[in-house]
Amino acid sequence: MPQSDVLTMAMEQAHHGRLSDHSITLGANRLPMAFVFDYDVRRWDLRAVVRDYFGTDSLEALHQDPRWNPPDPVHALPNTATLRNSWDVSKALRSAVIDRAMPLLDSLIHHRISDFVTRIVSQQPQAMMRVNFHGSRAILRFHTDREYGQRDTALNIWLPVTRVYGSNSLYFESAPGLSDFQPVTLEYGQALMFYGTHLQHGTLDNMSGGTRISFDFRVSV
C-alpha cells in the first residue's frame, strides 16, 4: 500500500480516537490536540518489562503489596509517606528496566507513532517512568511543558501499562486556556498523544483504588 494511503488511514484513526475538537498544525502535520491510539501489545509488550521487575502481573494492586508500598499505620491515605515511596519505587523501576524498555519504545516510535506524522526529527533519549500508588498525592502540578522550555514542535506520548481511569489517570484541557480538565480512560494497548507544550495537564491525588504505572516521552516532528 502506498505510504500516502497508510498515512491517510492512520490519520483517520487518530481523528476517530480524538479527545479534543481542536487541532494543531506542526509542519505538514495536522493533528487533534489530544487523541488515543492503539498498538500491538504482542509486538510491544511493555507491561511484561514492568511485570518481570515486580514479580507479579497484578500491577493495578501493587499498592497492596508491602514489599513495594509498606503500610503506614499513622497517616491516613493519601499521605506524604506513600507519595515519597511512589517516587522511590519509580526511580528504582526506571533504573532497572530502562535499557530493556527503550528498544521497544524506539520501535514503537518508528513503526507505530510514525504512522500519524510525516517525519519524526528527534525523540527524548530516555522515557520517564512513574509509579502512582493508590493513596499517593498528586505527582504533577497542572502545567504546560512550555513552562519548562519545551519546543513548539514536540508531541507528548503518555503510555500506561496498567488500566487508567479517574484519579489515577492524567488530566488535560482540550484546548489552551479552556481549563476543561478531564481524565483519559485507557486500557493496556492504548496510549495518549497530546500537545503538552501548550495544553495544561497534571494529576490528582490517586483515590481510584488502582495503582498506575506509565511511560511518558516526547517526539519532535
CSV table of C-alpha atoms in Angstrom, one decimal:
chain,number,residue,atom,x,y,z
A,1,MET,CA,0.0,0.0,0.0
A,2,PRO,CA,1.4,3.5,-0.9
A,3,GLN,CA,2.8,5.4,2.1
A,4,SER,CA,0.3,8.2,1.4
A,5,ASP,CA,-2.6,5.8,1.8
A,6,VAL,CA,-1.1,4.4,5.0
A,7,LEU,CA,-0.8,7.9,6.5
A,8,THR,CA,-4.3,8.7,5.4
A,9,MET,CA,-5.7,5.6,7.2
A,10,ALA,CA,-3.6,6.4,10.3
A,11,MET,CA,-4.9,10.0,10.4
A,12,GLU,CA,-8.5,8.7,10.1
A,13,GLN,CA,-7.8,6.5,13.1
A,14,ALA,CA,-6.3,9.5,15.0
A,15,HIS,CA,-9.4,11.6,14.4
A,16,HIS,CA,-11.6,8.7,15.4
A,17,GLY,CA,-9.8,8.5,18.7
A,18,ARG,CA,-9.6,12.2,19.2
A,19,LEU,CA,-10.3,13.6,22.7
A,20,SER,CA,-10.2,17.2,21.6
A,21,ASP,CA,-12.3,19.1,19.0
A,22,HIS,CA,-9.3,21.3,18.4
A,23,SER,CA,-6.3,20.6,16.1
A,24,ILE,CA,-2.7,21.7,15.9
A,25,THR,CA,-0.6,22.1,12.7
A,26,LEU,CA,3.1,21.2,13.1
A,27,GLY,CA,4.8,21.5,9.7
A,28,ALA,CA,3.0,19.2,7.3
A,29,ASN,CA,1.1,17.5,10.1
A,30,ARG,CA,-2.4,18.5,11.2
A,31,LEU,CA,-3.4,16.5,14.3
A,32,PRO,CA,-6.0,16.6,17.0
A,33,MET,CA,-4.6,18.3,20.1
A,34,ALA,CA,-5.2,15.0,22.0
A,35,PHE,CA,-6.1,11.6,20.7
A,36,VAL,CA,-5.9,7.9,21.7
A,37,PHE,CA,-4.2,5.3,19.6
A,38,ASP,CA,-3.9,1.5,19.8
A,39,TYR,CA,-0.7,-0.5,19.5
A,40,ASP,CA,0.0,-4.3,19.3
A,41,VAL,CA,1.0,-5.5,22.8
A,42,ARG,CA,2.3,-8.7,21.4
A,43,ARG,CA,4.9,-6.7,19.5
A,44,TRP,CA,5.5,-4.0,22.1
A,45,ASP,CA,4.8,-5.8,25.4
A,46,LEU,CA,6.0,-3.1,27.8
A,47,ARG,CA,3.8,-4.4,30.6
A,48,ALA,CA,6.0,-7.6,30.6
A,49,VAL,CA,9.1,-5.5,31.2
A,50,VAL,CA,7.4,-4.0,34.3
A,51,ARG,CA,5.8,-7.2,35.4
A,52,ASP,CA,9.2,-9.0,35.4
A,53,TYR,CA,10.7,-6.4,37.7
A,54,PHE,CA,7.9,-6.5,40.3
A,55,GLY,CA,7.4,-10.3,40.0
A,56,THR,CA,3.7,-10.0,39.6
A,57,ASP,CA,1.1,-9.3,36.9
A,58,SER,CA,-1.2,-7.7,39.5
A,59,LEU,CA,0.2,-4.3,38.8
A,60,GLU,CA,-3.0,-2.5,39.5
A,61,ALA,CA,-3.0,-3.9,43.0
A,62,LEU,CA,0.7,-3.1,43.7
A,63,HIS,CA,-0.3,-0.7,46.5
A,64,GLN,CA,-1.5,-3.7,48.5
A,65,ASP,CA,2.0,-5.4,48.3
A,66,PRO,CA,4.0,-4.5,51.4
A,67,ARG,CA,7.2,-5.2,49.5
A,68,TRP,CA,6.7,-2.1,47.4
A,69,ASN,CA,4.3,0.0,49.5
A,70,PRO,CA,4.9,-0.6,53.2
A,71,PRO,CA,1.8,0.2,55.3
A,72,ASP,CA,1.8,3.4,57.3
A,73,PRO,CA,-0.2,2.9,60.5
A,74,VAL,CA,0.0,6.6,61.5
A,75,HIS,CA,-1.2,8.5,58.4
A,76,ALA,CA,-4.4,8.1,56.6
A,77,LEU,CA,-4.3,7.9,52.8
A,78,PRO,CA,-3.3,9.9,50.8
A,79,ASN,CA,-0.2,10.7,52.8
A,80,THR,CA,3.3,12.1,52.1
A,81,ALA,CA,4.9,8.8,53.0
A,82,THR,CA,3.1,7.0,50.2
A,83,LEU,CA,4.0,9.8,47.8
A,84,ARG,CA,7.6,9.6,48.7
A,85,ASN,CA,7.6,5.8,48.3
A,86,SER,CA,6.0,6.3,44.8
A,87,TRP,CA,8.9,8.4,43.8
A,88,ASP,CA,11.4,6.0,45.2
A,89,VAL,CA,9.8,3.0,43.5
A,90,SER,CA,9.5,4.9,40.2
A,91,LYS,CA,13.2,5.7,40.2
A,92,ALA,CA,14.2,2.2,41.1
A,93,LEU,CA,12.0,0.7,38.4
A,94,ARG,CA,13.3,3.1,35.7
A,95,SER,CA,16.9,2.4,36.6
A,96,ALA,CA,16.3,-1.3,36.4
A,97,VAL,CA,14.3,-1.7,33.2
A,98,ILE,CA,15.0,1.4,31.0
A,99,ASP,CA,17.7,-0.4,29.0
A,100,ARG,CA,15.2,-3.2,28.2
A,101,ALA,CA,12.3,-0.8,27.6
A,102,MET,CA,13.9,1.7,25.2
A,103,PRO,CA,14.4,-0.7,22.3
A,104,LEU,CA,10.7,-1.4,22.4
A,105,LEU,CA,9.8,2.3,22.7
A,106,ASP,CA,12.2,3.1,19.8
A,107,SER,CA,10.5,0.5,17.7
A,108,LEU,CA,7.0,1.8,18.7
A,109,ILE,CA,8.0,5.3,17.7
A,110,HIS,CA,9.3,4.4,14.3
A,111,HIS,CA,6.8,1.7,13.4
A,112,ARG,CA,3.6,2.9,15.0
A,113,ILE,CA,3.8,6.5,16.2
A,114,SER,CA,5.3,7.5,12.8
A,115,ASP,CA,2.0,6.4,11.2
A,116,PHE,CA,0.5,9.7,12.4
A,117,VAL,CA,3.2,12.1,11.4
A,118,THR,CA,5.1,12.7,8.2
A,119,ARG,CA,8.6,12.8,9.8
A,120,ILE,CA,9.9,12.4,13.3
A,121,VAL,CA,13.1,14.5,13.6
A,122,SER,CA,14.1,13.7,17.2
A,123,GLN,CA,12.9,12.0,20.3
A,124,GLN,CA,13.5,12.0,24.0
A,125,PRO,CA,16.6,9.8,24.6
A,126,GLN,CA,15.1,8.0,27.5
A,127,ALA,CA,11.5,7.8,28.6
A,128,MET,CA,10.3,8.7,32.1
A,129,MET,CA,8.6,6.1,34.2
A,130,ARG,CA,6.1,6.8,37.0
A,131,VAL,CA,4.6,4.5,39.6
A,132,ASN,CA,1.5,6.1,41.2
A,133,PHE,CA,0.1,4.0,44.1
A,134,HIS,CA,-3.5,4.2,45.2
A,135,GLY,CA,-3.2,6.7,48.1
A,136,SER,CA,-0.4,8.8,46.5
A,137,ARG,CA,-0.7,12.5,46.4
A,138,ALA,CA,-0.6,14.2,43.0
A,139,ILE,CA,2.8,13.8,41.4
A,140,LEU,CA,2.5,16.6,38.8
A,141,ARG,CA,1.0,20.0,39.3
A,142,PHE,CA,-1.0,21.3,36.4
A,143,HIS,CA,1.3,22.9,33.9
A,144,THR,CA,2.3,23.3,30.2
A,145,ASP,CA,5.6,21.9,29.0
A,146,ARG,CA,6.3,25.4,27.5
A,147,GLU,CA,6.9,26.5,31.1
A,148,TYR,CA,9.9,24.1,31.2
A,149,GLY,CA,11.3,25.3,27.8
A,150,GLN,CA,9.7,22.6,25.6
A,151,ARG,CA,9.8,23.3,21.9
A,152,ASP,CA,6.6,24.0,19.9
A,153,THR,CA,7.4,21.1,17.6
A,154,ALA,CA,7.1,18.5,20.4
A,155,LEU,CA,4.3,16.0,20.9
A,156,ASN,CA,3.8,14.1,24.2
A,157,ILE,CA,3.2,10.4,24.4
A,158,TRP,CA,1.7,9.0,27.6
A,159,LEU,CA,1.7,5.2,27.7
A,160,PRO,CA,0.4,3.4,30.8
A,161,VAL,CA,1.0,-0.3,31.2
A,162,THR,CA,-2.0,-0.5,33.6
A,163,ARG,CA,-5.6,0.4,33.2
A,164,VAL,CA,-6.1,4.1,33.9
A,165,TYR,CA,-9.3,6.0,34.8
A,166,GLY,CA,-10.4,8.7,37.1
A,167,SER,CA,-8.0,10.0,39.7
A,168,ASN,CA,-5.2,7.6,38.8
A,169,SER,CA,-5.1,9.0,35.2
A,170,LEU,CA,-3.7,12.1,33.5
A,171,TYR,CA,-6.0,15.2,33.3
A,172,PHE,CA,-5.7,17.7,30.5
A,173,GLU,CA,-7.6,20.5,28.9
A,174,SER,CA,-9.0,20.1,25.3
A,175,ALA,CA,-7.5,23.5,24.1
A,176,PRO,CA,-5.1,26.0,25.6
A,177,GLY,CA,-6.8,28.2,28.2
A,178,LEU,CA,-10.1,26.3,28.4
A,179,SER,CA,-9.3,24.6,31.8
A,180,ASP,CA,-12.0,21.9,31.0
A,181,PHE,CA,-9.9,19.2,32.6
A,182,GLN,CA,-10.9,15.6,32.1
A,183,PRO,CA,-9.1,12.3,32.8
A,184,VAL,CA,-8.4,9.9,30.0
A,185,THR,CA,-9.5,6.3,30.3
A,186,LEU,CA,-7.1,3.8,28.7
A,187,GLU,CA,-6.7,0.0,28.7
A,188,TYR,CA,-3.3,-1.7,28.2
A,189,GLY,CA,-2.6,-1.4,24.5
A,190,GLN,CA,-3.7,2.2,24.2
A,191,ALA,CA,-1.7,5.4,24.5
A,192,LEU,CA,-2.4,9.1,24.5
A,193,MET,CA,-0.7,11.6,22.1
A,194,PHE,CA,-1.3,15.2,23.1
A,195,TYR,CA,0.2,18.7,22.6
A,196,GLY,CA,1.5,19.1,26.1
A,197,THR,CA,3.6,22.1,25.0
A,198,HIS,CA,0.5,24.3,25.2
A,199,LEU,CA,-2.2,22.1,26.8
A,200,GLN,CA,-2.3,22.2,30.6
A,201,HIS,CA,-2.1,18.8,32.1
A,202,GLY,CA,-1.4,17.2,35.5
A,203,THR,CA,-2.6,14.6,38.1
A,204,LEU,CA,-4.7,14.5,41.2
A,205,ASP,CA,-4.4,12.5,44.5
A,206,ASN,CA,-4.9,8.9,43.4
A,207,MET,CA,-8.0,7.7,45.3
A,208,SER,CA,-9.2,5.4,42.4
A,209,GLY,CA,-8.4,2.1,44.1
A,210,GLY,CA,-5.8,1.2,41.5
A,211,THR,CA,-2.1,1.7,41.0
A,212,ARG,CA,-1.0,3.3,37.8
A,213,ILE,CA,2.4,2.7,36.1
A,214,SER,CA,3.3,4.6,33.0
A,215,PHE,CA,5.9,5.7,30.5
A,216,ASP,CA,6.0,9.2,29.1
A,217,PHE,CA,8.2,10.8,26.4
A,218,ARG,CA,8.2,13.3,23.6
A,219,VAL,CA,8.9,13.3,19.9
A,220,SER,CA,9.5,16.3,17.7
A,221,VAL,CA,8.0,16.5,14.2
